[in-house]
Tab-separated table of C-alpha atoms in Angstrom:
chain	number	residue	atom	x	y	z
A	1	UNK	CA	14.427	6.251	-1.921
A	2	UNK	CA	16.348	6.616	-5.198
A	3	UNK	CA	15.672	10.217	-6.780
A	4	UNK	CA	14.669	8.132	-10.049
A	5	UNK	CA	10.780	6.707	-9.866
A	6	UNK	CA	11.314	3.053	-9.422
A	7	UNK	CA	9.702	1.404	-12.437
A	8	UNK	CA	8.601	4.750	-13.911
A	9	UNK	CA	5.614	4.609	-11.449
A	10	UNK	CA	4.235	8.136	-12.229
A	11	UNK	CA	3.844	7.505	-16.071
A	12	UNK	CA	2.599	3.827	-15.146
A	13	UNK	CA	-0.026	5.419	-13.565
A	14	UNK	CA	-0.707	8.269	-15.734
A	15	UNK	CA	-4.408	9.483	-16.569
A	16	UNK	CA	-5.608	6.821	-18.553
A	17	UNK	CA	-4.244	4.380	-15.412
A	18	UNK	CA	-6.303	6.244	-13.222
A	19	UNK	CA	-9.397	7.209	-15.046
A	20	UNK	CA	-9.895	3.133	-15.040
A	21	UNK	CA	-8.267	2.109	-11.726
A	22	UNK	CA	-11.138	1.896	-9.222
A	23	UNK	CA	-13.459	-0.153	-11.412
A	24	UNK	CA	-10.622	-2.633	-12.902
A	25	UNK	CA	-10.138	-4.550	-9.730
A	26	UNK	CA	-13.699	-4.363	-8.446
A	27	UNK	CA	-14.833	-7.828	-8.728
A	28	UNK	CA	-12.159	-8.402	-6.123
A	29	UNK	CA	-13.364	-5.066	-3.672
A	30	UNK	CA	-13.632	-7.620	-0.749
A	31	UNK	CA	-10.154	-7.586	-0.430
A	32	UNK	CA	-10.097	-4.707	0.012
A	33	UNK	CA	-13.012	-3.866	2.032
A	34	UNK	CA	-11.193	-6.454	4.560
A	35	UNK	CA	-7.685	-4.737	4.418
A	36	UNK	CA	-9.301	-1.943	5.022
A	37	UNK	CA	-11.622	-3.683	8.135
A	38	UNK	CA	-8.202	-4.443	9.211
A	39	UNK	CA	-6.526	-1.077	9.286
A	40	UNK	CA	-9.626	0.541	11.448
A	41	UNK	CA	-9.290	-2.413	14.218
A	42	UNK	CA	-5.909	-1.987	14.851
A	43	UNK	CA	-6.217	2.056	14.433
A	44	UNK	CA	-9.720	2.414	16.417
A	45	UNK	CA	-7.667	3.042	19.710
A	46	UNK	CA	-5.808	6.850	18.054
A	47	UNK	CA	-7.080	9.594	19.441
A	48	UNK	CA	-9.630	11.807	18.064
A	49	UNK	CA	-7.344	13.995	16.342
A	50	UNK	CA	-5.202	11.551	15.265
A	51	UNK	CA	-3.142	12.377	11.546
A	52	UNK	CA	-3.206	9.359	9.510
A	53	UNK	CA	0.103	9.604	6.649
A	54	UNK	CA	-1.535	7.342	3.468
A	55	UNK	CA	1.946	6.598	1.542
A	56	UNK	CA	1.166	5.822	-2.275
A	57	UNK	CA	-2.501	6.509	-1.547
A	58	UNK	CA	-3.258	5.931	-5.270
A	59	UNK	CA	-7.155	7.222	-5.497
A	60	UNK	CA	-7.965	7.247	-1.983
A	61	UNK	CA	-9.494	4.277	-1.167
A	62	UNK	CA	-8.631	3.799	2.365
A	63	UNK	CA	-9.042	7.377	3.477
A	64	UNK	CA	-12.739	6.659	1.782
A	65	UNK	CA	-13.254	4.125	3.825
A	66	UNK	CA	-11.644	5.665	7.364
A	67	UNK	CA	-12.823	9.261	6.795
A	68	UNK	CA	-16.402	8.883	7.307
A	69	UNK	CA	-15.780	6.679	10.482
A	70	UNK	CA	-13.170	8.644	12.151
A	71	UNK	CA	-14.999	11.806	11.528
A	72	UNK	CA	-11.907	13.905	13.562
A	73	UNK	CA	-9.277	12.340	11.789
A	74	UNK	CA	-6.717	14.419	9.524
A	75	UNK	CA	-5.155	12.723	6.501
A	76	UNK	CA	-2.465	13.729	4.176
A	77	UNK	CA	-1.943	11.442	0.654
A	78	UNK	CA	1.022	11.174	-0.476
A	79	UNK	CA	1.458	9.855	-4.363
A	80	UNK	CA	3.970	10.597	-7.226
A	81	UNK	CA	1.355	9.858	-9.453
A	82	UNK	CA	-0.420	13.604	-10.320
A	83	UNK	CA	-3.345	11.748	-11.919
A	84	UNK	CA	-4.640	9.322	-9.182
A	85	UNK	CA	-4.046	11.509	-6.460
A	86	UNK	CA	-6.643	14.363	-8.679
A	87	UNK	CA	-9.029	11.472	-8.516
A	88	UNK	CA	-8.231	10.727	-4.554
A	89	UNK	CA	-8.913	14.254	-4.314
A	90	UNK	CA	-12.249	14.333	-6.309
A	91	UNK	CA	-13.554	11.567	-4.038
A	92	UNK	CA	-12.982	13.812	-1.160
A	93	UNK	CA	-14.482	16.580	-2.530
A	94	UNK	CA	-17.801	14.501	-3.409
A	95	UNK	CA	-17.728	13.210	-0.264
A	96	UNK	CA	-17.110	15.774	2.053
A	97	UNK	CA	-13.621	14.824	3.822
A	98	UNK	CA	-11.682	17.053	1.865
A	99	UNK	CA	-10.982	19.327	4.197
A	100	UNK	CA	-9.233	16.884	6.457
A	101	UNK	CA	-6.956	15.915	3.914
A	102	UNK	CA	-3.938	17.331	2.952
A	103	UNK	CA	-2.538	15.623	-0.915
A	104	UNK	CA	1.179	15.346	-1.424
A	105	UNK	CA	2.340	14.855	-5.359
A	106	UNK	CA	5.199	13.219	-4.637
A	107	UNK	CA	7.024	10.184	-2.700
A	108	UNK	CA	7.054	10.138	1.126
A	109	UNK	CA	10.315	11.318	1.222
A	110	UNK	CA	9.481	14.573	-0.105
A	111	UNK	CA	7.478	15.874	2.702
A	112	UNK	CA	8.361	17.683	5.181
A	113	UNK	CA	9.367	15.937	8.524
A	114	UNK	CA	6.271	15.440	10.992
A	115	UNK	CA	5.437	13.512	13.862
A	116	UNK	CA	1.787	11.202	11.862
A	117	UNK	CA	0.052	9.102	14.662
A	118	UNK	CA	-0.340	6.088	12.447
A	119	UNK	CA	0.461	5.087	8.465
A	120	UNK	CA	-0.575	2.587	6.481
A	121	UNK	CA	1.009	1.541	3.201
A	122	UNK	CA	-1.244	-0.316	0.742
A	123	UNK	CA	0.147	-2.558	-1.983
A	124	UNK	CA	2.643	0.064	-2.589
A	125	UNK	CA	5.817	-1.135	-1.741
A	126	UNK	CA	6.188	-4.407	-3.732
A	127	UNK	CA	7.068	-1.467	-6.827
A	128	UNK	CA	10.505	-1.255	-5.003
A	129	UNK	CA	12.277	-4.091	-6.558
A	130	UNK	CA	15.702	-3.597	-4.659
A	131	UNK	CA	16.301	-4.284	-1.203
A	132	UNK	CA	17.734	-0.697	-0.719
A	133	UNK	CA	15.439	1.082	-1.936
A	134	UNK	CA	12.553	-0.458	-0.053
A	135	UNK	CA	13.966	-0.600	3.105
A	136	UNK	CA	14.750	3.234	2.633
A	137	UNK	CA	11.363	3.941	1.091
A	138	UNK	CA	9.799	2.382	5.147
A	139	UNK	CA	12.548	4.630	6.896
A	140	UNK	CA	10.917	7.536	5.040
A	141	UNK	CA	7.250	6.761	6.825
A	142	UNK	CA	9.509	5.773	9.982
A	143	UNK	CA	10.859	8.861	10.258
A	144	UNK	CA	7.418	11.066	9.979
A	145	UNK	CA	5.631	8.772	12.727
A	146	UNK	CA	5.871	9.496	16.270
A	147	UNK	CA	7.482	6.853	18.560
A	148	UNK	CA	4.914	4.517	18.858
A	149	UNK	CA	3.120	5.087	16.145
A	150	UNK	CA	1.679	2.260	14.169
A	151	UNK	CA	2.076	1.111	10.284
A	152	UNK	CA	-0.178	-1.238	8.764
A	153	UNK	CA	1.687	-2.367	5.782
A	154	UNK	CA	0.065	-4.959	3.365
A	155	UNK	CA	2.117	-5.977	-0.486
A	156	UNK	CA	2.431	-8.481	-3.096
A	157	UNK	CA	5.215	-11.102	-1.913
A	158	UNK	CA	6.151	-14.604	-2.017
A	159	UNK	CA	9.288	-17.330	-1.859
A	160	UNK	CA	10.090	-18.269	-5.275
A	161	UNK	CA	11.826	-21.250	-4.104
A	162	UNK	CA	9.234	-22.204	-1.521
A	163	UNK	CA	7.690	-25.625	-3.070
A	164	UNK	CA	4.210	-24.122	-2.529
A	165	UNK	CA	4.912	-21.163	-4.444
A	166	UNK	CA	3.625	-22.250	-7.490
A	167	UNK	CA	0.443	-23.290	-5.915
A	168	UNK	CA	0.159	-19.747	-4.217
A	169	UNK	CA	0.803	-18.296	-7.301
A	170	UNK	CA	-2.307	-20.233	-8.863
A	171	UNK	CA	-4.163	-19.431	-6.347
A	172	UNK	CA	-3.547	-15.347	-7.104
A	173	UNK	CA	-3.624	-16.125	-10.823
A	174	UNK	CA	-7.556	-17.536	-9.913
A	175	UNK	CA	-8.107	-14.532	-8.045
A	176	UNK	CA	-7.052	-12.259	-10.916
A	177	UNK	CA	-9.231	-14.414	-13.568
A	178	UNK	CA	-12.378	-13.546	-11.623
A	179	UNK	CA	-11.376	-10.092	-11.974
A	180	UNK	CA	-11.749	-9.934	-15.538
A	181	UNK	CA	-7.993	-10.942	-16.616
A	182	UNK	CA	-7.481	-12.549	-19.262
A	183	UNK	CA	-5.560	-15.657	-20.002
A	184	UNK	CA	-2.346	-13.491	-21.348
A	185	UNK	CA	-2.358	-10.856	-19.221
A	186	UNK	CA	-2.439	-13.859	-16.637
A	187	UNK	CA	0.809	-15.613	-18.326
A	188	UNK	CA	2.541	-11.748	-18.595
A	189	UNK	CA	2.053	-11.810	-14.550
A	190	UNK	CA	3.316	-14.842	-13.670
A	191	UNK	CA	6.731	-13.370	-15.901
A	192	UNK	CA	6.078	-10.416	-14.033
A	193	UNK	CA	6.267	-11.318	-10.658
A	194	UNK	CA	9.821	-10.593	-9.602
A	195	UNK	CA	10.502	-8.126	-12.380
A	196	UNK	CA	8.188	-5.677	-12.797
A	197	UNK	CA	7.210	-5.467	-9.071
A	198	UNK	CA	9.205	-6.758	-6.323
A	199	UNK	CA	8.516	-10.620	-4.993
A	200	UNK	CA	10.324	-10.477	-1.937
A	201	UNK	CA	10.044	-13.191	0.285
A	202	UNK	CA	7.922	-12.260	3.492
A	203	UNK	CA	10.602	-12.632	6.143
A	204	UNK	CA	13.040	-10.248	3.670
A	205	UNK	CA	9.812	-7.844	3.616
A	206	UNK	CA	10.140	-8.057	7.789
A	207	UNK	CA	13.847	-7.899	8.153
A	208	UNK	CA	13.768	-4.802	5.954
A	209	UNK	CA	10.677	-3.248	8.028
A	210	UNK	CA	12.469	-4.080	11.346
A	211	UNK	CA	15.935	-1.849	9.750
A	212	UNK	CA	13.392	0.860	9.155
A	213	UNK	CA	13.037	1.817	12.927
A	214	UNK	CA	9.945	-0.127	13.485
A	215	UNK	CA	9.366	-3.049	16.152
A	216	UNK	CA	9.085	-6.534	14.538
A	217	UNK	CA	6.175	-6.768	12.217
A	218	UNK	CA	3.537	-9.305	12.842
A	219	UNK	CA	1.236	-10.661	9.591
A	220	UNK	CA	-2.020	-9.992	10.301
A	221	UNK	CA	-3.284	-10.619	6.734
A	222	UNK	CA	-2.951	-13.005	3.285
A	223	UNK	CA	-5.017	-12.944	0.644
A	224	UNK	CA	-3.543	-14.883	-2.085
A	225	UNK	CA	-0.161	-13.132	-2.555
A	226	UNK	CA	-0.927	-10.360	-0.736
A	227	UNK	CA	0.260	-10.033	2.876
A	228	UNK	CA	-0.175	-7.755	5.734
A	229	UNK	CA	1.447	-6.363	8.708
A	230	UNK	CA	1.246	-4.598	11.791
A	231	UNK	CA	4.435	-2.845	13.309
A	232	UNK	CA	4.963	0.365	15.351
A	233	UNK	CA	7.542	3.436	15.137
A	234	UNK	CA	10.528	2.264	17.999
């Protein structure tokens, strides 16, 4: 990954970012809640001990969701953003999973080398808007899994030139408005799509998986313009 923070991500989410992120998207927590329901089927066969790497955990969400489950599991967050991981780490103190979880400030490929039984990367990498950079941002988590090892990888995508995009994108944009977005901020992220944040078509998100070390990817989740996928460390 390049050494400078693709589209200034740590001062995009900054304090004020953070302080507001969990509650700004709410309206739309089924979503997430089945991401998440996702990530635990295809994870519920690791072993007891199993070490989960979160990549870009942001505040923690999916280790809130896993950690009271999986009461074994070990989980280290990993996020060049100082002020969401604080809060990531605040849930886990309220909570009590904190000490299971290790918190990296900083990108993935910062830490030091391990061998993780399973990652997941959520709505992270679609902030890599060149090809390079995201393909070397999945080699990072590639090379801290063990062989065999599972990712669950889920981002914002979509083929521009696809005649259906613009209904797709409608579809998202309806999404958003039941969030709470208003009818700029809607306009400034249908400029924003492919600028901004990546919009990568879906097969150039699983050709650049597959030159990552990982085993062809198979989508196992849409939501409007967000997509998911299963793979595993070769």
């Amino acid at each position: 990954m390049s050494p400078v923070p693709p589209n200034n991500i740590p001062t995009s989410f900054g304090p004020e970012e953070a302080a507001t992120y969990d509650e700004r998207f709410s309206k739309l927590s089924a979503v997430n809640s089945l991401l998440h329901l996702v990530v635990q089927s295809q994870f519920a066969s690791l072993p007891d001990t199993a070490h989960i790497l979160i990549a870009g955990a942001g505040t923690g969400a999916e280790v809130r969701y896993l950690a009271p489950l999986f009461p074994s599991w070990r989980f280290t967050l990993a996020d060049p953003s100082d002020a969401m991981l604080e809060i990531a780490r605040r849930h886990a103190v309220e909570e009590g999973f904190a000490d299971r979880c290790t918190f990296h400030a900083g990108y993935v490929s910062s830490l030091p080398e391990a061998e993780f039984d399973a990652a997941t990367s959520l709505l992270v990498s679609h902030f890599l808007n060149e090809e390079e950079d995201r393909t070397a941002y999945y080699s990072s988590i590639a090379e801290r899994l063990r062989p065999g090892a599972p990712l669950f990888e889920a981002a914002l995508c979509g083929n521009r030139s696809d005649p259906i995009f613009e209904m797709e994108m409608d579809v998202w944009l309806g999404l958003l408005t039941l969030a709470g977005m208003a009818a700029e901020g809607r306009e400034n992220y249908r400029k924003s799509f492919g600028t901004l944040f990546a919009a990568h078509d879906p097969s150039e998100v699983e050709k650049m998986i597959g030159a990552a070390k990982f085993d062809r990817p198979v989508q196992c989740f849409q939501a409007g313009l967000i997509r998911g996928w299963i793979t595993q460390r070769l």
